[in-house]
mmCIF file of C-alpha atoms and ligand atoms in Angstrom:
data_model
loop_
_atom_site.group_PDB
_atom_site.id
_atom_site.type_symbol
_atom_site.label_atom_id
_atom_site.label_comp_id
_atom_site.label_asym_id
_atom_site.label_seq_id
_atom_site.Cartn_x
_atom_site.Cartn_y
_atom_site.Cartn_z
ATOM 1 C CA MET A 1 0.000 0.000 0.000
ATOM 2 C CA ILE A 2 1.279 3.494 -0.794
ATOM 3 C CA ARG A 3 2.245 5.177 2.443
ATOM 4 C CA SER A 4 4.786 7.847 3.298
ATOM 5 C CA ARG A 5 6.213 9.764 6.265
ATOM 6 C CA ILE A 6 3.256 12.161 5.924
ATOM 7 C CA CYS A 7 0.887 9.344 6.963
ATOM 8 C CA GLU A 8 2.746 8.866 10.253
ATOM 9 C CA MET A 9 3.075 12.597 10.832
ATOM 10 C CA LEU A 10 -0.662 13.237 10.470
ATOM 11 C CA GLY A 11 -2.118 9.874 11.499
ATOM 12 C CA ILE A 12 -3.786 9.231 8.140
ATOM 13 C CA LYS A 13 -4.075 5.979 6.179
ATOM 14 C CA TYR A 14 -3.490 7.280 2.653
ATOM 15 C CA PRO A 15 -1.225 10.176 1.527
ATOM 16 C CA VAL A 16 -4.127 12.001 -0.133
ATOM 17 C CA PHE A 17 -5.200 15.518 0.863
ATOM 18 C CA GLN A 18 -8.457 17.020 -0.312
ATOM 19 C CA GLY A 19 -7.940 20.605 -1.483
ATOM 20 C CA GLY A 20 -9.317 23.205 0.938
ATOM 21 C CA MET A 21 -11.488 24.723 -1.774
ATOM 22 C CA ALA A 22 -13.014 28.102 -0.909
ATOM 23 C CA TRP A 23 -16.804 27.895 -0.242
ATOM 24 C CA VAL A 24 -16.713 24.235 -1.335
ATOM 25 C CA ALA A 25 -14.726 22.402 1.329
ATOM 26 C CA ASP A 26 -17.246 22.104 4.147
ATOM 27 C CA ALA A 27 -17.697 19.555 6.946
ATOM 28 C CA SER A 28 -19.615 17.169 4.667
ATOM 29 C CA LEU A 29 -16.777 16.804 2.145
ATOM 30 C CA ALA A 30 -13.885 17.015 4.612
ATOM 31 C CA ALA A 31 -15.353 14.360 6.930
ATOM 32 C CA ALA A 32 -16.077 12.046 4.000
ATOM 33 C CA VAL A 33 -12.473 12.270 2.792
ATOM 34 C CA SER A 34 -11.080 11.769 6.300
ATOM 35 C CA ASN A 35 -13.402 8.814 6.881
ATOM 36 C CA ALA A 36 -12.056 7.331 3.629
ATOM 37 C CA GLY A 37 -8.498 7.465 5.014
ATOM 38 C CA GLY A 38 -7.324 10.698 3.359
ATOM 39 C CA LEU A 39 -6.958 14.133 4.886
ATOM 40 C CA GLY A 40 -10.137 16.186 4.660
ATOM 41 C CA LEU A 41 -9.778 19.956 4.836
ATOM 42 C CA VAL A 42 -12.380 22.533 5.828
ATOM 43 C CA SER A 43 -12.044 25.877 4.032
ATOM 44 C CA SER A 44 -11.797 29.144 5.938
ATOM 45 C CA ILE A 45 -13.721 30.842 3.140
ATOM 46 C CA ASN A 46 -17.357 30.550 4.099
ATOM 47 C CA ALA A 47 -20.008 32.908 5.469
ATOM 48 C CA GLY A 48 -17.656 34.410 8.090
ATOM 49 C CA THR A 49 -15.495 33.204 10.970
ATOM 50 C CA GLU A 50 -18.369 31.767 13.020
ATOM 51 C CA ALA A 51 -19.630 29.762 10.039
ATOM 52 C CA VAL A 52 -16.157 28.220 9.722
ATOM 53 C CA ARG A 53 -16.113 27.473 13.466
ATOM 54 C CA ASN A 54 -19.428 25.661 12.980
ATOM 55 C CA GLU A 55 -18.079 23.623 10.081
ATOM 56 C CA ILE A 56 -15.079 22.578 12.210
ATOM 57 C CA ARG A 57 -17.406 21.445 15.004
ATOM 58 C CA LYS A 58 -19.667 19.635 12.521
ATOM 59 C CA CYS A 59 -16.678 17.903 10.965
ATOM 60 C CA ARG A 60 -15.613 16.673 14.375
ATOM 61 C CA GLU A 61 -19.083 15.138 14.825
ATOM 62 C CA LEU A 62 -18.932 13.454 11.418
ATOM 63 C CA THR A 63 -15.478 11.887 11.772
ATOM 64 C CA ASP A 64 -13.129 10.707 14.491
ATOM 65 C CA LYS A 65 -10.260 10.730 11.982
ATOM 66 C CA PRO A 66 -7.748 13.583 11.567
ATOM 67 C CA PHE A 67 -8.851 16.528 9.442
ATOM 68 C CA GLY A 68 -7.472 20.016 8.892
ATOM 69 C CA VAL A 69 -8.441 23.577 8.042
ATOM 70 C CA ASN A 70 -7.214 25.580 5.053
ATOM 71 C CA ILE A 71 -6.691 29.275 5.726
ATOM 72 C CA MET A 72 -6.879 31.618 2.742
ATOM 73 C CA LEU A 73 -4.446 34.321 3.807
ATOM 74 C CA GLN A 74 -5.782 37.075 1.545
ATOM 75 C CA ALA A 75 -9.205 36.983 3.201
ATOM 76 C CA PRO A 76 -10.011 40.056 5.330
ATOM 77 C CA ASN A 77 -10.762 37.808 8.351
ATOM 78 C CA ALA A 78 -7.591 35.677 8.039
ATOM 79 C CA GLY A 79 -6.218 36.973 11.371
ATOM 80 C CA GLU A 80 -9.477 36.150 13.143
ATOM 81 C CA ILE A 81 -9.532 32.663 11.614
ATOM 82 C CA ALA A 82 -5.889 32.151 12.601
ATOM 83 C CA GLN A 83 -6.899 32.680 16.269
ATOM 84 C CA MET A 84 -10.161 30.768 16.054
ATOM 85 C CA VAL A 85 -8.517 27.539 14.861
ATOM 86 C CA VAL A 86 -6.304 27.610 17.950
ATOM 87 C CA GLU A 87 -9.369 28.070 20.184
ATOM 88 C CA GLU A 88 -11.062 25.147 18.438
ATOM 89 C CA GLY A 89 -8.080 22.844 18.956
ATOM 90 C CA VAL A 90 -7.528 22.244 15.218
ATOM 91 C CA LYS A 91 -4.479 19.998 14.801
ATOM 92 C CA ILE A 92 -3.601 20.423 11.112
ATOM 93 C CA LEU A 93 -3.541 23.608 9.010
ATOM 94 C CA THR A 94 -2.791 24.358 5.407
ATOM 95 C CA THR A 95 -2.553 27.944 4.177
ATOM 96 C CA GLY A 96 -2.914 29.461 0.727
ATOM 97 C CA ALA A 97 -2.362 32.575 -1.365
ATOM 98 C CA GLY A 98 0.365 34.130 0.781
ATOM 99 C CA SER A 99 2.910 33.678 3.529
ATOM 100 C CA PRO A 100 1.661 32.598 6.986
ATOM 101 C CA SER A 101 4.915 33.652 8.714
ATOM 102 C CA GLN A 102 3.207 36.041 11.137
ATOM 103 C CA TYR A 103 1.057 33.206 12.578
ATOM 104 C CA MET A 104 3.657 30.437 12.700
ATOM 105 C CA ALA A 105 4.839 31.002 16.285
ATOM 106 C CA MET A 106 1.261 30.981 17.622
ATOM 107 C CA TRP A 107 0.360 27.816 15.732
ATOM 108 C CA LYS A 108 3.537 25.936 16.628
ATOM 109 C CA GLU A 109 3.033 26.928 20.274
ATOM 110 C CA ALA A 110 -0.426 25.324 20.042
ATOM 111 C CA GLY A 111 1.121 22.100 18.693
ATOM 112 C CA ILE A 112 -0.484 22.474 15.264
ATOM 113 C CA LYS A 113 1.012 20.784 12.194
ATOM 114 C CA VAL A 114 1.388 23.635 9.693
ATOM 115 C CA ILE A 115 1.528 22.886 5.970
ATOM 116 C CA PRO A 116 1.655 26.049 3.829
ATOM 117 C CA VAL A 117 0.735 25.885 0.154
ATOM 118 C CA VAL A 118 3.591 27.314 -1.893
ATOM 119 C CA ALA A 119 4.077 27.988 -5.578
ATOM 120 C CA SER A 120 7.861 28.516 -5.649
ATOM 121 C CA VAL A 121 11.098 27.183 -4.185
ATOM 122 C CA ALA A 122 11.798 30.529 -2.470
ATOM 123 C CA LEU A 123 8.604 30.477 -0.427
ATOM 124 C CA ALA A 124 9.012 26.753 0.286
ATOM 125 C CA LEU A 125 12.469 27.423 1.786
ATOM 126 C CA LYS A 126 11.128 30.339 3.795
ATOM 127 C CA MET A 127 8.344 28.144 5.176
ATOM 128 C CA GLN A 128 10.750 25.351 6.118
ATOM 129 C CA ALA A 129 12.956 27.859 7.949
ATOM 130 C CA ALA A 130 9.880 29.233 9.750
ATOM 131 C CA GLY A 131 9.060 25.786 11.131
ATOM 132 C CA ALA A 132 6.559 24.351 8.640
ATOM 133 C CA ASP A 133 6.015 20.602 9.045
ATOM 134 C CA ALA A 134 5.541 20.035 5.299
ATOM 135 C CA VAL A 135 4.537 22.086 2.261
ATOM 136 C CA VAL A 136 1.970 21.634 -0.464
ATOM 137 C CA ALA A 137 3.669 22.630 -3.739
ATOM 138 C CA GLU A 138 0.869 23.635 -6.062
ATOM 139 C CA GLY A 139 1.317 23.919 -9.817
ATOM 140 C CA ALA A 140 -0.662 26.288 -12.010
ATOM 141 C CA GLU A 141 -2.748 23.424 -13.430
ATOM 142 C CA SER A 142 -4.831 23.710 -10.290
ATOM 143 C CA GLY A 143 -8.122 25.513 -9.962
ATOM 144 C CA GLY A 144 -8.549 28.786 -8.110
ATOM 145 C CA HIS A 145 -5.689 31.096 -7.230
ATOM 146 C CA VAL A 146 -2.612 29.981 -9.159
ATOM 147 C CA GLY A 147 1.115 30.666 -9.161
ATOM 148 C CA GLU A 148 3.338 30.676 -12.263
ATOM 149 C CA LEU A 149 5.157 27.333 -12.274
ATOM 150 C CA HIS A 150 3.517 24.085 -13.304
ATOM 151 C CA THR A 151 3.529 20.841 -11.355
ATOM 152 C CA MET A 152 6.076 18.882 -13.417
ATOM 153 C CA PRO A 153 9.004 21.300 -12.865
ATOM 154 C CA LEU A 154 7.778 22.689 -9.516
ATOM 155 C CA ILE A 155 7.663 19.449 -7.514
ATOM 156 C CA PRO A 156 11.195 18.136 -8.113
ATOM 157 C CA GLN A 157 12.699 21.582 -7.548
ATOM 158 C CA VAL A 158 10.877 21.959 -4.222
ATOM 159 C CA VAL A 159 11.707 18.354 -3.253
ATOM 160 C CA ASP A 160 15.408 18.971 -3.956
ATOM 161 C CA ALA A 161 15.437 22.183 -1.926
ATOM 162 C CA LEU A 162 13.660 20.918 1.229
ATOM 163 C CA ASP A 163 14.114 18.287 3.911
ATOM 164 C CA ILE A 164 10.482 18.328 5.064
ATOM 165 C CA PRO A 165 7.782 16.365 3.161
ATOM 166 C CA VAL A 166 6.325 17.825 -0.031
ATOM 167 C CA VAL A 167 2.706 17.329 -1.058
ATOM 168 C CA ALA A 168 2.158 17.675 -4.817
ATOM 169 C CA ALA A 169 -0.882 19.560 -6.101
ATOM 170 C CA GLY A 170 -2.098 20.824 -9.463
ATOM 171 C CA GLY A 171 -3.445 18.598 -12.213
ATOM 172 C CA ILE A 172 -3.633 15.399 -10.152
ATOM 173 C CA CYS A 173 -6.906 13.644 -10.783
ATOM 174 C CA ASP A 174 -6.426 9.872 -10.926
ATOM 175 C CA GLY A 175 -3.948 7.096 -10.130
ATOM 176 C CA ARG A 176 -1.680 8.126 -13.002
ATOM 177 C CA GLY A 177 -1.255 11.594 -11.528
ATOM 178 C CA VAL A 178 -0.643 10.175 -8.056
ATOM 179 C CA ALA A 179 2.003 7.769 -9.405
ATOM 180 C CA ALA A 180 3.654 10.613 -11.328
ATOM 181 C CA ALA A 181 3.724 12.808 -8.215
ATOM 182 C CA PHE A 182 5.519 10.068 -6.280
ATOM 183 C CA MET A 183 7.978 9.633 -9.149
ATOM 184 C CA LEU A 184 8.741 13.359 -8.885
ATOM 185 C CA GLY A 185 9.639 12.867 -5.228
ATOM 186 C CA ALA A 186 6.415 13.956 -3.512
ATOM 187 C CA ASP A 187 5.347 12.376 -0.215
ATOM 188 C CA ALA A 188 1.626 12.895 -0.818
ATOM 189 C CA VAL A 189 -0.826 14.496 -3.221
ATOM 190 C CA GLN A 190 -3.518 17.123 -2.857
ATOM 191 C CA VAL A 191 -6.556 16.775 -5.086
ATOM 192 C CA GLY A 192 -9.235 19.418 -5.507
ATOM 193 C CA THR A 193 -11.169 19.268 -8.781
ATOM 194 C CA ARG A 194 -11.896 15.518 -8.633
ATOM 195 C CA PHE A 195 -13.598 15.969 -5.261
ATOM 196 C CA LEU A 196 -16.044 18.480 -6.757
ATOM 197 C CA SER A 197 -17.788 15.393 -8.114
ATOM 198 C CA ALA A 198 -17.992 13.615 -4.758
ATOM 199 C CA GLU A 199 -21.485 12.707 -3.582
ATOM 200 C CA GLU A 200 -20.697 14.410 -0.284
ATOM 201 C CA CYS A 201 -19.603 17.632 -2.034
ATOM 202 C CA THR A 202 -22.426 20.098 -1.437
ATOM 203 C CA VAL A 203 -21.842 22.473 -4.379
ATOM 204 C CA HIS A 204 -24.851 23.393 -6.527
ATOM 205 C CA GLN A 205 -25.819 20.702 -9.069
ATOM 206 C CA GLU A 206 -25.046 23.155 -11.883
ATOM 207 C CA TYR A 207 -21.396 23.250 -10.707
ATOM 208 C CA LYS A 208 -21.183 19.450 -10.817
ATOM 209 C CA ASP A 209 -22.843 19.353 -14.236
ATOM 210 C CA LYS A 210 -20.342 21.858 -15.601
ATOM 211 C CA ILE A 211 -17.416 19.794 -14.274
ATOM 212 C CA LEU A 212 -18.802 16.594 -15.799
ATOM 213 C CA LYS A 213 -19.204 18.332 -19.171
ATOM 214 C CA ALA A 214 -15.703 19.857 -19.137
ATOM 215 C CA THR A 215 -13.049 18.876 -21.680
ATOM 216 C CA ASP A 216 -9.274 19.313 -21.772
ATOM 217 C CA ILE A 217 -9.555 22.944 -22.912
ATOM 218 C CA SER A 218 -12.374 24.025 -20.621
ATOM 219 C CA THR A 219 -10.448 26.236 -18.187
ATOM 220 C CA ILE A 220 -9.103 29.768 -18.411
ATOM 221 C CA VAL A 221 -6.919 31.920 -16.143
ATOM 222 C CA THR A 222 -8.301 35.392 -15.463
ATOM 223 C CA GLY A 223 -7.349 38.115 -13.007
ATOM 224 C CA LYS A 224 -3.644 38.295 -13.825
ATOM 225 C CA SER A 225 -3.901 42.046 -14.428
ATOM 226 C CA LEU A 226 -5.415 42.406 -10.945
ATOM 227 C CA GLY A 227 -2.617 40.437 -9.305
ATOM 228 C CA HIS A 228 -5.005 37.530 -8.532
ATOM 229 C CA PRO A 229 -4.720 34.967 -11.320
ATOM 230 C CA VAL A 230 -7.565 32.473 -10.943
ATOM 231 C CA ARG A 231 -8.259 29.342 -13.008
ATOM 232 C CA SER A 232 -11.911 28.594 -13.604
ATOM 233 C CA LEU A 233 -14.178 26.994 -16.191
ATOM 234 C CA LYS A 234 -14.688 28.901 -19.429
ATOM 235 C CA THR A 235 -18.176 30.364 -19.383
ATOM 236 C CA PRO A 236 -19.656 33.423 -21.088
ATOM 237 C CA PHE A 237 -19.030 35.185 -17.766
ATOM 238 C CA SER A 238 -15.337 34.249 -17.434
ATOM 239 C CA LYS A 239 -14.697 34.928 -21.121
ATOM 240 C CA ASN A 240 -16.268 38.372 -20.751
ATOM 241 C CA PHE A 241 -14.097 38.932 -17.680
ATOM 242 C CA ALA A 242 -10.999 38.110 -19.750
ATOM 243 C CA ARG A 243 -12.152 40.490 -22.513
ATOM 244 C CA MET A 244 -12.677 43.330 -20.045
ATOM 245 C CA GLU A 245 -9.249 42.694 -18.573
ATOM 246 C CA SER A 246 -7.531 43.077 -21.905
ATOM 247 C CA ASP A 247 -9.507 46.227 -22.781
ATOM 248 C CA PRO A 248 -7.478 49.272 -21.673
ATOM 249 C CA SER A 249 -10.622 51.448 -21.606
ATOM 250 C CA VAL A 250 -12.163 49.399 -18.782
ATOM 251 C CA ASN A 251 -10.982 50.419 -15.333
ATOM 252 C CA LYS A 252 -9.693 47.920 -12.797
ATOM 253 C CA GLU A 253 -12.357 48.723 -10.177
ATOM 254 C CA ASP A 254 -15.134 47.664 -12.549
ATOM 255 C CA ILE A 255 -13.390 44.367 -13.267
ATOM 256 C CA LEU A 256 -12.799 43.761 -9.556
ATOM 257 C CA ALA A 257 -16.458 44.465 -8.798
ATOM 258 C CA LEU A 258 -17.513 41.886 -11.391
ATOM 259 C CA GLY A 259 -15.451 39.183 -9.676
ATOM 260 C CA THR A 260 -16.476 39.996 -6.114
ATOM 261 C CA GLY A 261 -18.632 37.254 -4.634
ATOM 262 C CA ALA A 262 -18.636 35.339 -7.931
ATOM 263 C CA LEU A 263 -17.256 32.096 -6.460
ATOM 264 C CA ARG A 264 -19.984 32.006 -3.805
ATOM 265 C CA LYS A 265 -22.614 32.591 -6.504
ATOM 266 C CA ALA A 266 -21.341 29.588 -8.471
ATOM 267 C CA VAL A 267 -21.031 27.251 -5.482
ATOM 268 C CA LYS A 268 -24.275 28.140 -3.724
ATOM 269 C CA GLU A 269 -26.573 29.228 -6.532
ATOM 270 C CA GLY A 270 -25.202 27.755 -9.747
ATOM 271 C CA ASP A 271 -25.451 31.340 -11.043
ATOM 272 C CA ARG A 272 -24.440 32.073 -14.623
ATOM 273 C CA ASN A 273 -22.502 35.119 -13.343
ATOM 274 C CA GLY A 274 -20.517 32.880 -11.022
ATOM 275 C CA THR A 275 -16.860 31.818 -11.131
ATOM 276 C CA TYR A 276 -16.650 28.036 -11.442
ATOM 277 C CA MET A 277 -13.118 27.463 -10.185
ATOM 278 C CA ALA A 278 -11.643 24.208 -11.490
ATOM 279 C CA GLY A 279 -8.300 22.741 -12.473
ATOM 280 C CA GLU A 280 -7.102 21.691 -15.917
ATOM 281 C CA CYS A 281 -8.004 18.089 -15.112
ATOM 282 C CA ALA A 282 -11.743 18.887 -14.983
ATOM 283 C CA GLY A 283 -12.021 17.086 -18.339
ATOM 284 C CA MET A 284 -10.990 13.841 -16.616
ATOM 285 C CA VAL A 285 -13.841 13.926 -14.090
ATOM 286 C CA LYS A 286 -16.553 11.687 -15.485
ATOM 287 C CA LYS A 287 -18.930 10.678 -12.725
ATOM 288 C CA ILE A 288 -20.439 11.486 -9.361
ATOM 289 C CA GLU A 289 -19.296 8.993 -6.741
ATOM 290 C CA PRO A 290 -18.658 8.713 -3.002
ATOM 291 C CA ALA A 291 -15.466 10.378 -1.723
ATOM 292 C CA LYS A 292 -14.341 6.941 -0.517
ATOM 293 C CA ASP A 293 -14.379 5.598 -4.085
ATOM 294 C CA ILE A 294 -12.361 8.604 -5.269
ATOM 295 C CA VAL A 295 -9.714 8.145 -2.564
ATOM 296 C CA GLU A 296 -9.468 4.425 -3.280
ATOM 297 C CA ASP A 297 -9.322 4.957 -7.042
ATOM 298 C CA LEU A 298 -6.456 7.438 -6.582
ATOM 299 C CA ILE A 299 -4.447 5.079 -4.379
ATOM 300 C CA LEU A 300 -5.241 1.728 -5.988
ATOM 301 C CA GLY A 301 -4.790 3.241 -9.450
ATOM 302 C CA ALA A 302 -1.335 4.491 -8.504
ATOM 303 C CA GLU A 303 -0.346 1.180 -6.919
ATOM 304 C CA LYS A 304 -1.361 -0.729 -10.014
ATOM 305 C CA ILE A 305 0.811 1.490 -12.203
ATOM 306 C CA ILE A 306 3.826 1.521 -9.913
ATOM 307 C CA THR A 307 3.900 -2.234 -9.270
ATOM 308 C CA GLY A 308 3.165 -3.241 -12.861
ATOM 309 C CA PHE A 309 5.263 -0.623 -14.617
ATOM 310 C CA SER A 310 7.295 -1.361 -17.672
ATOM 311 C CA ALA A 311 7.934 1.089 -20.506
ATOM 312 C CA ARG A 312 5.541 0.823 -23.454
ATOM 313 C CA MET A 313 7.319 -0.577 -26.533
HETATM 314 O O1 LIG B 1 -4.966 29.560 -2.426
HETATM 315 C C1 LIG B 1 -5.030 28.783 -3.340
HETATM 316 N N1 LIG B 1 -6.102 28.675 -4.130
HETATM 317 C C2 LIG B 1 -7.253 29.403 -4.011
HETATM 318 S S1 LIG B 1 -7.589 30.543 -2.826
HETATM 319 C C3 LIG B 1 -9.067 30.841 -3.473
HETATM 320 S S2 LIG B 1 -10.167 31.974 -2.778
HETATM 321 C C4 LIG B 1 -10.458 33.121 -3.939
HETATM 322 N N2 LIG B 1 -11.691 33.593 -3.978
HETATM 323 C C5 LIG B 1 -12.017 34.526 -4.847
HETATM 324 C C6 LIG B 1 -11.092 35.026 -5.722
HETATM 325 C C7 LIG B 1 -9.837 34.552 -5.695
HETATM 326 C C8 LIG B 1 -9.507 33.567 -4.810
HETATM 327 C C9 LIG B 1 -9.269 30.043 -4.542
HETATM 328 N N3 LIG B 1 -8.250 29.250 -4.815
HETATM 329 N N4 LIG B 1 -4.011 27.939 -3.594
HETATM 330 C C10 LIG B 1 -2.825 27.968 -2.854
HETATM 331 C C11 LIG B 1 -1.818 28.791 -3.528
HETATM 332 N N5 LIG B 1 -1.061 29.637 -2.923
HETATM 333 N N6 LIG B 1 -1.549 28.794 -4.837
HETATM 334 C C12 LIG B 1 -0.576 29.697 -5.037
HETATM 335 C C13 LIG B 1 -0.267 30.221 -3.815
HETATM 336 C C14 LIG B 1 0.680 31.223 -3.489
HETATM 337 C C15 LIG B 1 1.057 32.195 -4.417
HETATM 338 C C16 LIG B 1 1.939 33.175 -4.062
HETATM 339 C C17 LIG B 1 1.225 31.259 -2.215
HETATM 340 C C18 LIG B 1 2.103 32.254 -1.867
HETATM 341 C C19 LIG B 1 2.455 33.179 -2.798
HETATM 342 O O2 LIG B 1 3.332 34.169 -2.486
HETATM 343 C C20 LIG B 1 3.394 34.557 -1.160
HETATM 344 C C21 LIG B 1 4.451 35.527 -0.850
HETATM 345 O O3 LIG B 1 4.156 36.402 -0.039
HETATM 346 O O4 LIG B 1 5.561 35.381 -1.419
#
C-alpha cells in the first residue's frame, strides 16, 4: 500500500489531501475524505469566521479521523480565523495565497502541524525555515488562485530544496497523476477538482454538471492584471471577464467588482454570473461517486501502475 512519512506525521491511512477549496470544502466533504483514510480539509472561506467554526465542530461530529483547516491568507478575516482555529483545537492547518509567517509562532506553540501551500522554491524554503512541518507545492494546473510554475518542474525543484515532506498539487486527478507525483519525489498528493464530483460535495448541481461536461480545454486563467490569477471553467461570464481585462478602456475597479462574490454565486446558486473554479483536469472527471471511491481509485490506481510498470514498446 502506498504510504509515506506524511501518513505517520498526520495519522492518516493514505497520503491524499483534499484541497481546501473556498466555499466548497465544508464539513460534509472534509469528513467524507477523512473517513475514507485521506486528509479532509475545511475551508476558511465561508459565510464568516463563526460559520467556519461551525463547520469545524460539525466535521468533528462526522469523523473521528484527523482533518485540517485551510486558511486563505488574503481573506479580510484571516487573522481572526488564525486565532479561532487555535481556540477550536484544530491539529492540522494548510494555508494558501500568501505567507503565513506572522502566525507560525502561535500555531507551533499550540502544537499544530502547519503545511503552507507554496508555488515557488523561495517560499518553500522560507516556510521550512519558519518551522513548517511540510509544504503543499501547487502547480498552475490547479483551480482557483494559481502561481506561475507548473507541477512537473515545480515538484522536483521543491523536493530537492527541502528536507520536510512535499505534497504535490495541481493537475492530479487519478492514479496516473498520483504515481507521477511520487515519481517526482512527492510524499503525498492534494486533489481538488476531482472531489467536486464527490457525492458528499455540497456544491450546486449546476457546478457538478459543468465539471462533468468539461473537456481538456475548458479552463481559463483570469485576473492576472489584478494580481489575482484564478483558473476557472470557461463560461460566457469568465470569457467576458478576460475580454474586459484586456480592454485598456475598462478600469480595474469595474473588473474587480464583477469578480467579487462570484465564487460564492457559483457554489451556492449555480449562477451564470458565477466563477466556477476548477483545475485543468476537470475534463478527466466523469462521474459522481462517493469520496471513498475517489480516494481508493487514486491510491489503488497508482499502486497498479507503480507495481506493474514497464515502458511501453
Ligand atoms: O490559495 C489557493 N487557491 C485558491 S484561494 C481561493 S479563494 C479566492 N476567492 C475569490 C477570488 C480569488 C480567490 C481560490 N483558490 N491555492 C494555494 C496557492 N497559494 N496557490 C498559489 C499560492 C501562493 C502564491 C503566491 C502562495 C504564496 C504566494 O506568495 C506569497 C508571498 O508572499 O511570497
